[in-house]
XYZ file of C-alpha atoms in Angstrom:
699
model
C 27.827 -7.471 -14.140
C 28.704 -6.467 -10.559
C 32.322 -6.979 -9.457
C 33.023 -7.731 -5.812
C 35.532 -5.754 -3.866
C 36.331 -5.507 -0.185
C 34.579 -2.420 1.165
C 34.507 -0.775 4.585
C 31.352 -1.220 6.645
C 31.182 2.474 7.355
C 28.479 4.504 5.665
C 28.217 8.261 5.911
C 25.045 9.679 7.418
C 24.257 11.589 4.255
C 23.986 8.336 2.316
C 21.197 7.192 4.628
C 19.058 10.307 4.383
C 16.812 8.697 1.767
C 15.909 5.944 4.231
C 14.293 8.517 6.496
C 11.749 9.730 3.979
C 8.340 9.479 5.634
C 6.015 9.383 2.639
C 4.248 6.101 1.908
C 5.917 4.570 -1.127
C 4.966 1.657 -3.359
C 5.798 -1.670 -1.702
C 6.230 -4.982 -3.520
C 6.267 -8.487 -2.070
C 8.514 -11.219 -3.440
C 7.332 -14.775 -2.723
C 10.302 -17.161 -2.708
C 10.444 -20.949 -2.706
C 13.841 -21.863 -1.234
C 14.196 -25.441 -2.340
C 11.271 -27.477 -1.038
C 10.661 -25.293 2.011
C 7.431 -23.336 2.594
C 7.305 -20.025 0.757
C 9.003 -17.013 2.332
C 8.615 -13.321 1.581
C 10.810 -10.291 1.041
C 9.119 -6.864 1.093
C 10.737 -4.032 -0.848
C 9.892 -0.347 -0.598
C 10.259 1.413 -3.933
C 12.078 4.740 -4.012
C 9.563 6.312 -6.366
C 10.291 9.878 -5.292
C 11.505 12.442 -7.822
C 15.198 12.342 -8.665
C 17.664 12.506 -6.875
C 15.882 11.188 -3.743
C 14.204 8.560 -5.875
C 14.731 6.745 -9.158
C 11.344 7.150 -10.868
C 12.278 5.757 -14.298
C 13.955 2.709 -12.786
C 10.997 2.066 -10.475
C 8.577 2.354 -13.408
C 10.686 -0.137 -15.377
C 10.741 -2.582 -12.441
C 6.972 -2.324 -11.932
C 6.434 -2.906 -15.657
C 8.300 -6.210 -15.387
C 6.113 -7.125 -12.401
C 2.908 -6.608 -14.387
C 2.110 -5.135 -17.760
C -1.082 -5.186 -19.824
C -0.487 -5.412 -23.555
C -2.727 -2.704 -25.096
C -3.065 -4.664 -28.329
C -4.230 -7.957 -26.791
C -5.253 -6.923 -23.229
C -3.062 -9.796 -22.036
C -1.584 -9.343 -18.561
C 2.139 -10.154 -18.673
C 4.076 -10.896 -15.457
C 7.750 -11.331 -16.349
C 9.283 -11.666 -12.865
C 7.037 -14.568 -11.851
C 8.782 -17.988 -11.905
C 12.272 -16.498 -12.141
C 15.451 -17.617 -10.334
C 18.055 -16.226 -8.019
C 20.777 -17.163 -10.470
C 23.757 -15.544 -8.747
C 24.868 -15.351 -5.111
C 28.176 -14.028 -3.802
C 28.760 -14.362 -0.058
C 28.556 -11.093 1.912
C 27.988 -9.235 -1.366
C 24.796 -9.676 -3.407
C 22.046 -12.015 -4.513
C 20.915 -11.416 -8.088
C 17.754 -12.252 -10.044
C 15.497 -11.083 -12.845
C 17.513 -12.785 -15.568
C 16.072 -16.290 -16.065
C 12.696 -17.994 -15.847
C 12.146 -21.614 -14.912
C 8.716 -23.232 -15.052
C 9.224 -26.927 -14.227
C 7.071 -29.647 -15.746
C 5.729 -31.770 -12.842
C 7.266 -35.225 -12.956
C 9.521 -34.326 -15.873
C 11.776 -31.491 -14.760
C 14.588 -30.431 -17.043
C 16.484 -27.254 -16.177
C 18.363 -27.161 -19.482
C 15.092 -27.463 -21.412
C 12.962 -25.038 -19.374
C 15.520 -22.374 -18.439
C 14.864 -19.218 -20.464
C 15.986 -15.589 -20.266
C 13.474 -13.042 -19.020
C 11.759 -11.321 -21.937
C 13.175 -7.801 -22.251
C 11.315 -4.822 -23.706
C 12.337 -4.031 -27.258
C 12.684 -0.660 -28.932
C 10.910 -0.123 -32.286
C 14.103 -1.115 -34.110
C 14.340 -4.406 -32.209
C 17.131 -3.527 -29.791
C 16.947 -4.198 -26.057
C 15.175 -1.361 -24.284
C 17.337 -0.037 -21.458
C 16.803 2.319 -18.527
C 18.826 5.536 -18.167
C 21.162 5.431 -15.183
C 19.642 7.231 -12.172
C 22.436 6.854 -9.644
C 22.629 9.519 -6.931
C 24.918 9.699 -3.908
C 21.960 9.973 -1.528
C 20.982 6.450 -2.637
C 24.115 4.449 -1.857
C 24.548 0.687 -2.334
C 24.340 -0.143 1.379
C 22.990 -3.276 3.021
C 19.333 -3.948 2.290
C 19.085 -1.875 -0.880
C 18.045 -3.202 -4.277
C 19.728 -1.925 -7.445
C 19.801 -2.647 -11.167
C 22.520 -4.786 -12.757
C 24.012 -3.626 -16.038
C 26.651 -4.356 -18.652
C 30.271 -3.492 -17.862
C 31.300 -0.142 -19.299
C 27.743 0.977 -20.125
C 26.022 2.987 -17.352
C 22.698 3.095 -19.234
C 22.374 -0.636 -19.991
C 20.035 -1.814 -17.192
C 17.048 -3.908 -18.331
C 15.471 -6.600 -16.122
C 18.178 -7.895 -13.773
C 18.374 -6.604 -10.210
C 20.405 -7.414 -7.096
C 20.009 -7.026 -3.333
C 23.026 -5.728 -1.436
C 23.806 -8.170 1.388
C 26.614 -5.955 2.671
C 27.565 -2.299 2.452
C 28.825 -2.161 -1.133
C 29.528 1.547 -1.413
C 32.302 0.821 -3.902
C 29.518 0.193 -6.440
C 28.633 3.884 -6.216
C 31.754 4.795 -8.164
C 31.784 2.007 -10.756
C 30.218 2.161 -14.228
C 28.510 5.465 -13.463
C 27.197 4.133 -10.147
C 24.677 1.319 -9.749
C 21.148 2.728 -9.417
C 19.523 1.961 -6.066
C 15.734 2.084 -6.519
C 14.391 0.402 -3.380
C 15.213 -1.117 -0.027
C 14.279 -4.341 1.733
C 11.995 -3.565 4.666
C 13.484 -4.715 7.949
C 16.939 -5.446 6.526
C 19.389 -3.267 8.448
C 22.965 -3.333 9.674
C 21.718 -4.521 13.070
C 20.092 -7.757 11.868
C 22.745 -9.179 9.565
C 22.233 -12.866 8.883
C 18.612 -13.002 10.039
C 16.494 -11.981 7.038
C 15.192 -14.035 4.124
C 17.722 -12.336 1.844
C 20.486 -13.389 4.272
C 19.138 -16.950 4.272
C 19.395 -17.083 0.479
C 22.861 -15.528 0.532
C 24.026 -18.144 3.051
C 23.304 -21.025 0.659
C 26.316 -22.623 -0.964
C 26.684 -21.620 -4.602
C 27.722 -24.004 -7.358
C 29.228 -23.461 -10.797
C 27.193 -25.556 -13.259
C 28.438 -24.018 -16.495
C 30.191 -27.259 -17.458
C 27.011 -29.327 -17.067
C 25.208 -27.933 -20.111
C 25.787 -25.094 -22.605
C 22.433 -23.628 -21.496
C 24.017 -22.852 -18.104
C 26.747 -20.508 -19.382
C 25.646 -17.707 -17.038
C 25.221 -19.887 -13.920
C 28.678 -19.693 -12.370
C 27.428 -18.980 -8.854
C 23.997 -20.610 -8.550
C 22.710 -20.877 -4.943
C 21.226 -24.303 -4.110
C 19.292 -25.441 -1.066
C 20.781 -28.498 0.688
C 24.050 -28.311 -1.214
C 27.399 -28.243 0.620
C 30.402 -26.576 -0.912
C 32.742 -29.179 -2.412
C 30.062 -31.836 -2.907
C 29.533 -33.259 -6.405
C 27.251 -31.138 -8.543
C 23.721 -32.407 -7.872
C 20.765 -32.665 -10.199
C 19.365 -29.131 -10.247
C 15.574 -28.871 -10.016
C 12.795 -27.199 -8.050
C 13.767 -29.077 -4.869
C 17.009 -27.119 -4.513
C 16.704 -23.958 -6.638
C 15.754 -20.571 -5.177
C 12.687 -19.655 -7.206
C 10.902 -16.319 -7.194
C 7.352 -17.569 -7.686
C 5.515 -14.258 -7.767
C 6.052 -10.509 -7.311
C 3.084 -8.320 -6.398
C 2.440 -4.741 -5.348
C 0.980 -4.734 -1.824
C -0.802 -2.197 0.368
C -0.688 -1.697 4.157
C -4.392 -2.641 4.262
C -5.459 -5.822 2.476
C -8.073 -5.566 1.133
C -8.925 -1.879 1.340
C -12.270 -2.509 -0.395
C -14.613 -5.190 0.941
C -17.552 -6.421 -1.108
C -19.952 -8.738 0.675
C -21.873 -9.431 -2.514
C -25.497 -10.436 -2.108
C -26.706 -11.350 1.372
C -30.193 -12.544 2.316
C -32.244 -9.941 4.133
C -32.133 -10.189 7.944
C -29.240 -12.660 7.884
C -25.577 -12.115 8.753
C -22.846 -12.741 6.232
C -19.690 -14.701 7.057
C -17.068 -12.380 8.505
C -14.582 -10.885 6.058
C -11.025 -10.171 7.163
C -9.084 -6.937 6.815
C -5.351 -7.248 7.478
C -3.223 -4.287 8.516
C 0.510 -4.713 7.903
C 3.345 -2.449 8.956
C 5.139 -1.823 5.672
C 7.657 0.576 7.203
C 10.993 0.196 8.967
C 9.681 1.532 12.293
C 7.147 0.222 14.782
C 3.817 2.006 14.985
C 0.736 1.815 17.204
C -2.811 1.494 15.900
C -5.295 3.862 17.513
C -8.218 2.509 19.520
C -11.078 1.221 17.367
C -14.399 2.330 18.871
C -17.712 0.501 18.721
C -19.187 3.105 16.348
C -16.424 2.613 13.786
C -19.014 1.100 11.434
C -22.727 1.834 11.239
C -25.424 -0.757 10.558
C -25.863 -2.867 8.507
C -22.065 -3.365 8.849
C -20.388 -4.242 12.121
C -16.950 -4.967 13.519
C -17.368 -8.415 15.026
C -13.829 -8.741 16.419
C -10.310 -7.405 15.886
C -6.719 -7.548 17.095
C -5.622 -4.067 16.003
C -6.969 -1.657 18.622
C -3.979 -0.260 20.501
C -1.640 -2.862 18.982
C 1.993 -1.976 18.361
C 3.198 -3.491 15.099
C 6.857 -4.041 14.381
C 7.990 -3.883 10.737
C 6.049 -6.431 8.640
C 3.858 -7.496 11.586
C 0.095 -7.661 11.052
C -3.185 -7.341 12.893
C -6.703 -8.169 11.699
C -10.279 -6.897 11.725
C -13.347 -9.080 11.133
C -16.369 -7.356 9.589
C -19.897 -8.656 8.978
C -22.920 -7.458 6.999
C -26.542 -7.811 8.208
C -28.902 -6.134 5.707
C -32.450 -5.298 6.730
C -33.389 -3.514 3.494
C -33.021 -4.545 -0.130
C -30.430 -2.753 -2.215
C -26.801 -1.711 -2.125
C -25.365 -0.388 1.122
C -21.925 1.193 1.508
C -19.769 2.630 4.265
C -16.170 3.616 4.914
C -13.854 4.122 7.868
C -10.253 4.970 8.654
C -7.745 3.020 10.714
C -5.363 5.567 12.218
C -1.821 5.037 13.488
C 0.966 7.144 14.970
C 3.180 6.450 11.955
C 4.048 9.610 9.995
C 4.273 7.439 6.884
C 0.913 5.680 7.424
C -1.219 8.028 9.548
C -4.565 6.962 8.088
C -5.568 3.746 6.337
C -8.972 4.018 4.598
C -11.264 1.019 4.182
C -14.562 0.937 2.277
C -17.239 -1.734 2.521
C -20.239 -2.505 0.356
C -22.911 -5.160 0.215
C -26.308 -5.862 -1.280
C -29.334 -6.950 0.689
C -31.646 -9.242 -1.243
C -34.885 -11.155 -0.728
C -35.013 -14.887 -1.335
C -37.237 -14.590 -4.408
C -35.750 -13.564 -7.782
C -35.972 -9.788 -8.193
C -35.582 -8.056 -11.543
C -33.962 -4.637 -11.872
C -33.607 -2.525 -15.019
C -30.940 0.115 -15.621
C -31.757 2.688 -16.725
C -35.169 2.322 -15.061
C -37.994 1.661 -17.465
C -39.550 4.955 -18.487
C -42.574 5.825 -20.580
C -40.769 5.350 -23.922
C -37.369 4.320 -25.242
C -36.728 7.101 -27.772
C -34.454 6.608 -30.768
C -35.372 9.897 -32.434
C -34.938 10.271 -36.188
C -32.638 8.303 -38.436
C -31.898 9.169 -42.037
C -30.255 7.408 -44.970
C -26.531 6.896 -44.527
C -26.655 7.459 -40.801
C -25.224 4.769 -38.545
C -27.590 2.434 -36.763
C -28.451 3.471 -33.224
C -28.265 1.069 -30.325
C -29.701 1.527 -26.856
C -28.744 -0.804 -24.031
C -30.711 -2.029 -21.059
C -29.002 -3.775 -18.161
C -31.057 -6.438 -16.392
C -29.947 -7.559 -12.918
C -31.122 -10.114 -10.387
C -31.305 -8.540 -6.932
C -32.777 -11.673 -5.383
C -31.222 -14.892 -4.122
C -33.016 -17.402 -6.346
C -32.239 -17.608 -10.079
C -34.069 -15.085 -12.271
C -35.387 -16.348 -15.612
C -35.876 -13.890 -18.477
C -37.938 -14.260 -21.644
C -37.866 -11.330 -24.083
C -40.761 -11.736 -26.507
C -40.653 -10.641 -30.197
C -41.351 -6.983 -30.949
C -44.954 -6.000 -31.524
C -46.474 -2.830 -32.963
C -45.531 -0.867 -36.089
C -42.153 -0.430 -37.756
C -40.682 -3.501 -36.087
C -38.668 -4.310 -39.227
C -36.444 -1.374 -38.275
C -35.596 -2.995 -34.925
C -33.194 -5.768 -33.945
C -32.810 -7.351 -30.523
C -29.618 -8.792 -29.090
C -30.680 -10.686 -25.997
C -28.066 -12.774 -24.165
C -30.270 -12.801 -21.090
C -31.904 -16.105 -20.210
C -31.142 -16.814 -16.553
C -29.282 -14.800 -13.936
C -27.924 -16.091 -10.652
C -27.984 -13.829 -7.622
C -26.070 -10.609 -8.210
C -25.559 -11.286 -11.914
C -26.379 -8.857 -14.722
C -26.655 -8.961 -18.481
C -27.071 -6.320 -21.150
C -29.917 -6.414 -23.644
C -29.445 -4.175 -26.687
C -31.992 -2.833 -29.162
C -30.776 -1.522 -32.525
C -32.750 0.870 -34.725
C -31.881 0.887 -38.451
C -33.009 2.920 -41.447
C -34.493 0.070 -43.453
C -37.917 1.294 -44.499
C -38.854 4.847 -45.444
C -42.112 6.488 -44.342
C -42.475 4.060 -41.480
C -42.785 5.379 -37.939
C -41.812 2.891 -35.274
C -44.156 2.591 -32.322
C -43.302 -0.821 -30.945
C -43.352 -2.725 -27.693
C -40.931 -5.213 -26.194
C -42.428 -7.514 -23.593
C -40.095 -9.068 -21.000
C -41.404 -11.932 -18.880
C -39.629 -13.038 -15.681
C -40.262 -15.258 -12.671
C -40.045 -12.257 -10.338
C -43.324 -12.571 -8.397
C -43.601 -8.778 -8.073
C -42.782 -7.960 -11.728
C -43.694 -10.939 -13.922
C -44.297 -8.737 -16.988
C -42.545 -5.552 -18.093
C -43.327 -3.708 -21.323
C -40.841 -1.358 -22.982
C -42.340 1.205 -25.335
C -40.047 1.979 -28.287
C -40.319 4.985 -30.586
C -38.290 6.047 -33.582
C -38.805 7.297 -37.064
C -37.066 7.504 -40.394
C -36.279 10.883 -41.921
C -35.269 10.516 -45.556
C -33.889 14.057 -45.703
C -32.220 13.948 -42.258
C -34.024 17.053 -41.031
C -35.282 15.382 -37.860
C -38.925 15.178 -38.976
C -40.597 11.850 -39.635
C -41.361 11.124 -43.278
C -44.964 10.358 -42.308
C -45.341 13.683 -40.537
C -43.857 15.655 -43.431
C -46.005 13.816 -45.959
C -49.162 14.788 -44.052
C -48.671 18.553 -44.535
C -50.923 18.367 -47.595
C -52.264 15.937 -50.129
C -49.053 16.345 -52.115
C -46.731 16.534 -49.099
C -45.460 19.881 -50.435
C -45.608 22.521 -47.703
C -43.900 25.333 -49.615
C -45.655 24.583 -52.905
C -42.453 24.287 -54.931
C -43.663 21.154 -56.686
C -41.329 18.803 -54.798
C -42.373 16.702 -51.825
C -40.767 17.972 -48.613
C -39.456 14.536 -47.649
C -37.239 14.659 -50.734
C -35.578 17.980 -49.838
C -33.083 18.403 -47.016
C -33.596 22.178 -47.194
C -37.359 21.959 -46.497
C -39.184 20.671 -43.419
C -42.887 20.577 -42.591
C -44.230 19.799 -39.144
C -47.124 20.548 -36.809
C -46.548 23.437 -34.416
C -47.096 22.899 -30.704
C -50.851 23.286 -31.271
C -51.104 20.841 -34.172
C -51.214 23.311 -37.075
C -48.777 22.700 -39.906
C -45.920 25.088 -40.625
C -43.110 24.779 -43.177
C -39.471 25.890 -43.158
C -37.664 26.358 -46.492
C -33.958 27.216 -46.585
C -31.829 28.288 -49.517
C -31.108 25.402 -51.925
C -27.875 23.638 -51.050
C -28.253 24.313 -47.353
C -29.472 21.639 -44.957
C -31.956 21.759 -42.112
C -31.342 19.479 -39.136
C -32.831 18.925 -35.709
C -36.079 20.655 -36.641
C -38.653 20.558 -33.858
C -41.579 22.457 -32.407
C -40.994 23.431 -28.784
C -43.101 25.114 -26.115
C -40.396 27.631 -25.163
C -36.586 27.698 -25.208
C -36.613 29.541 -21.865
C -39.827 28.848 -19.918
C -38.860 31.118 -17.001
C -38.522 34.216 -19.213
C -40.791 35.753 -21.848
C -40.372 38.330 -24.615
C -41.583 41.806 -23.786
C -42.992 44.845 -25.533
C -43.299 48.389 -24.269
C -47.067 47.861 -24.121
C -49.543 45.185 -24.925
C -49.005 41.451 -24.994
C -47.680 38.868 -27.390
C -49.537 35.841 -28.680
C -47.213 32.989 -29.709
C -50.030 31.037 -31.308
C -47.621 28.688 -33.119
C -45.288 28.113 -30.225
C -41.578 28.163 -30.992
C -39.359 26.468 -33.553
C -35.805 25.195 -33.118
C -33.582 24.151 -35.997
C -29.985 24.039 -37.143
C -29.023 25.325 -40.557
C -25.911 23.678 -41.990
C -23.837 24.040 -45.168
C -23.924 27.824 -44.848
C -20.918 29.526 -46.489
C -18.621 30.408 -43.603
C -19.430 33.994 -42.684
C -21.974 34.122 -45.494
C -25.655 34.956 -45.847
C -28.595 32.563 -45.620
C -32.372 32.784 -45.606
C -35.038 30.521 -44.181
C -38.680 31.157 -45.056
C -41.301 30.178 -42.483
C -44.748 29.421 -43.956
C -47.618 29.818 -41.505
C -51.059 28.302 -42.161
C -53.084 30.148 -44.790
C -54.771 33.201 -43.284
C -52.341 33.461 -40.368
C -49.821 36.252 -39.891
C -47.496 37.739 -37.296
C -46.245 41.152 -36.251
C -42.913 40.106 -34.722
C -40.396 37.308 -34.733
C -38.583 36.844 -31.450
C -35.414 34.876 -30.981
C -33.707 33.574 -27.870
C -29.931 33.847 -27.987
C -27.055 36.276 -27.863
C -26.235 39.336 -29.917
C -22.838 40.638 -31.039
C -23.278 43.445 -28.499
C -23.353 40.778 -25.767
C -19.772 39.715 -26.484
C -17.409 40.527 -23.643
C -14.307 38.743 -24.913
C -13.503 37.156 -28.254
C -10.073 35.556 -27.999
C -8.337 32.718 -29.901
C -7.236 31.166 -26.605
C -10.293 31.507 -24.361
C -12.906 31.645 -27.147
C -16.073 33.762 -26.985
C -17.341 34.958 -23.620
C -20.700 36.724 -23.757
C -23.672 37.630 -21.620
C -26.292 34.896 -21.117
C -28.867 34.240 -23.885
C -31.953 36.451 -23.820
C -35.011 37.316 -25.856
C -34.747 39.897 -28.619
C -36.973 41.137 -31.419
C -35.466 39.802 -34.646
C -36.788 42.661 -36.771
C -35.155 43.197 -40.151
C -32.371 45.810 -40.093
C -31.423 45.594 -43.747
C -28.838 42.857 -43.110
C -30.349 40.346 -40.696
C -33.807 39.837 -39.237
C -37.349 38.829 -40.116
C -39.369 40.224 -43.027
C -43.054 39.474 -42.466
C -45.136 39.173 -45.632
C -48.576 37.895 -44.712
C -48.250 34.252 -43.764
C -44.618 34.180 -44.910
C -41.754 35.182 -42.629
C -38.367 35.472 -44.333
C -35.542 35.046 -41.820
C -32.300 36.657 -42.974
C -29.114 35.325 -41.360
C -25.403 36.014 -41.484
C -23.162 33.255 -40.157
C -21.668 34.436 -36.844
C -23.772 37.599 -36.638
C -27.126 38.602 -35.154
C -29.449 35.606 -35.245
C -26.646 33.025 -34.838
C -26.341 32.201 -31.143
C -22.729 30.947 -31.190
C -21.643 34.287 -32.732
C -18.992 32.360 -34.640
C -18.572 32.064 -38.391
C -18.466 28.282 -38.710
C -20.925 27.379 -41.467
C -23.773 26.584 -39.064
C -26.595 28.704 -37.641
C -28.579 27.738 -34.562
C -31.079 29.919 -32.759
C -34.595 29.054 -31.503
C -37.397 31.531 -31.986
C -41.018 32.016 -32.890
C -43.545 34.301 -34.597
C -45.751 36.457 -32.387
C -48.846 38.557 -32.866
C -48.880 41.730 -30.779
C -52.144 42.811 -29.185
C -52.531 46.382 -27.939
C -55.453 45.319 -25.746
C -53.214 43.130 -23.635
C -55.016 39.941 -24.663
C -54.336 37.533 -27.446
C -55.874 38.077 -30.792
C -58.287 35.714 -32.422
C -57.525 32.290 -33.721
C -58.003 30.348 -30.530
C -55.666 27.788 -29.125
C -52.799 30.250 -28.834
C -50.735 31.014 -25.757
C -50.633 34.577 -24.529
C -47.360 35.560 -22.844
C -47.537 38.581 -20.578
C -44.745 41.110 -20.168
C -41.836 39.919 -18.049
C -38.566 41.721 -17.412
C -36.867 38.362 -17.109
C -33.136 38.033 -16.547
C -32.036 38.819 -20.092
C -29.118 41.207 -19.855
C -27.891 40.866 -16.303
C -24.355 39.552 -16.029
C -24.149 36.928 -13.227
C -21.326 36.978 -10.735
C -20.088 33.521 -11.753
C -19.647 34.710 -15.355
C -17.675 37.743 -14.142
C -15.392 35.449 -12.153
C -14.998 33.167 -15.170
C -14.113 36.167 -17.305
C -11.464 37.365 -14.858
C -9.976 33.852 -14.695
C -9.875 33.555 -18.475
C -8.162 36.936 -18.835
C -5.552 35.969 -16.258
C -4.933 32.736 -18.176
C -4.596 34.720 -21.386
C -2.069 37.126 -19.846
C -0.124 34.231 -18.348
C 0.129 32.462 -21.687
C 1.250 35.655 -23.390
C 3.959 36.569 -20.881
C 5.218 33.290 -19.445
C 8.939 32.702 -20.001
C 10.147 30.015 -22.385
C 12.654 27.346 -21.388
């Protein structure tokens, strides 16, 4: 409640300092219906500066009542729309935000349809209030907007607000001070009686509390067309002051123009950009030159160049789009002014040029194969999406045919795409499931359209099931031998998640066998983990006749030991096993805050040192690991070991040994141990952060 007292119309200069702030603040527009007159607007600049110059919590509360999206339902809630000015006291205030009224056309009933504004609730069901943010630099002078509250409770503001019609500085010392959180643009001491707020305040107010119990709070209700002393009229939308809508506005409307789809070599209808002076001072718009926009956009006409705009005045620009090429085109420009608060107003424009005929577009673009990779039992289905768009003018028709090929039972198609108008898109999804074991999917999806340039598109789809989740297809593992047992332990490899068999990069089968209880994952044969560097010896060359192998070993005891045995084809052997990664000696910093910082990965000979490394026994290579030590690239004891590598045969002659089909890698110094400048800078930054966190003061 706001009491009225006689106050002097003298305001100290210090109380007006906040009005002079030059930063562009949030501005809201209130659209009022005063009786049955055309709508009128009040623009309010929010004081969303930090306290004490602003009232940030109060502004946030006010904006939340303007519009709020419920996170649970995604419903947009606008609680100030269709509210009333329910209180008016001459030369003092007009007050709103307390009651809604949505009339039923032809059957209006104020008592039936009057309802209090919904107020936020705390978790225990009490009204949620805003802490008082009064400050002397934000005084209750003419043209300011402040929050109403309960007598004797400074922190009781919720939804109700009031506009000061006069200089009500006495409110600064009552009930902890009434929090001013905005000001009406253009409403000053020099224009008393001329603004929309003044027009509302000039209406005669009537006490209708005796008419109906529902009107117990309406002791000073302003009514259009009512004269003081007349009998109480029927109160409805023809004489109430209704706040139809409150919106946040910008000085440029819109600041983003989208011309949509326009036929090639034709000009779109002009779109309008409106510039509005949302400040209390006049400003001048700079000259707009002919090269403000580049083709295919153009400024067809405008009223802004050199125009001086008084507060709330507007000027307009008219922009067209004439595409000569298909596809999306974009541009941006700035409208500059001499206003310190609004020196530059950015505008962006976009449009799509399109031919007349329907034109299909796929995103991502169709590639050679849509790869699902491996999927094992218990793993979630995998879904890949394909967006289909019509970049033409005419309607695009789409017909996705049934899958063909092998393993199609593992695939499901969700196709909502049948016909797309110009500029429309739809998303087609393909789901890969682990339904059948030992089935490798090599399928095709045919999409037919009426695009004359692309009537038929074929999507190749690949995926495979891996019963042991090691990343190798069951069919591939089963083909290692007649029994599907690459390590000859009497159990088929597809049934063991610690064993994986696969062809190397030259098609010859190799087998990996980890300690029982540990799990191999992501097993694959690769050409090289670092193609621009190669392992080196003091003399001779290295023949990596089996390429390289990458895998991840999981379920390792944290910090514990693990072995993986690599079985080469019968009759094959190696002299070295090289790995690509980092060694404990590469660590520069190990810190609980910044983590591990080390030199870049490099090649190293993973020879056995009694603790870690490779023991070569004919065609068997036993890889000894310790979690977090040499051989584990992340150098962290975390129960997982990852490090690509490969067996090599050294040749003193400088050429590869026999066996054919191998790849001989010559000596190369590479970039292994050099520390790049960017890593040094990162290290310095991390150390500074560490020192700061250790020595910063506590508050």
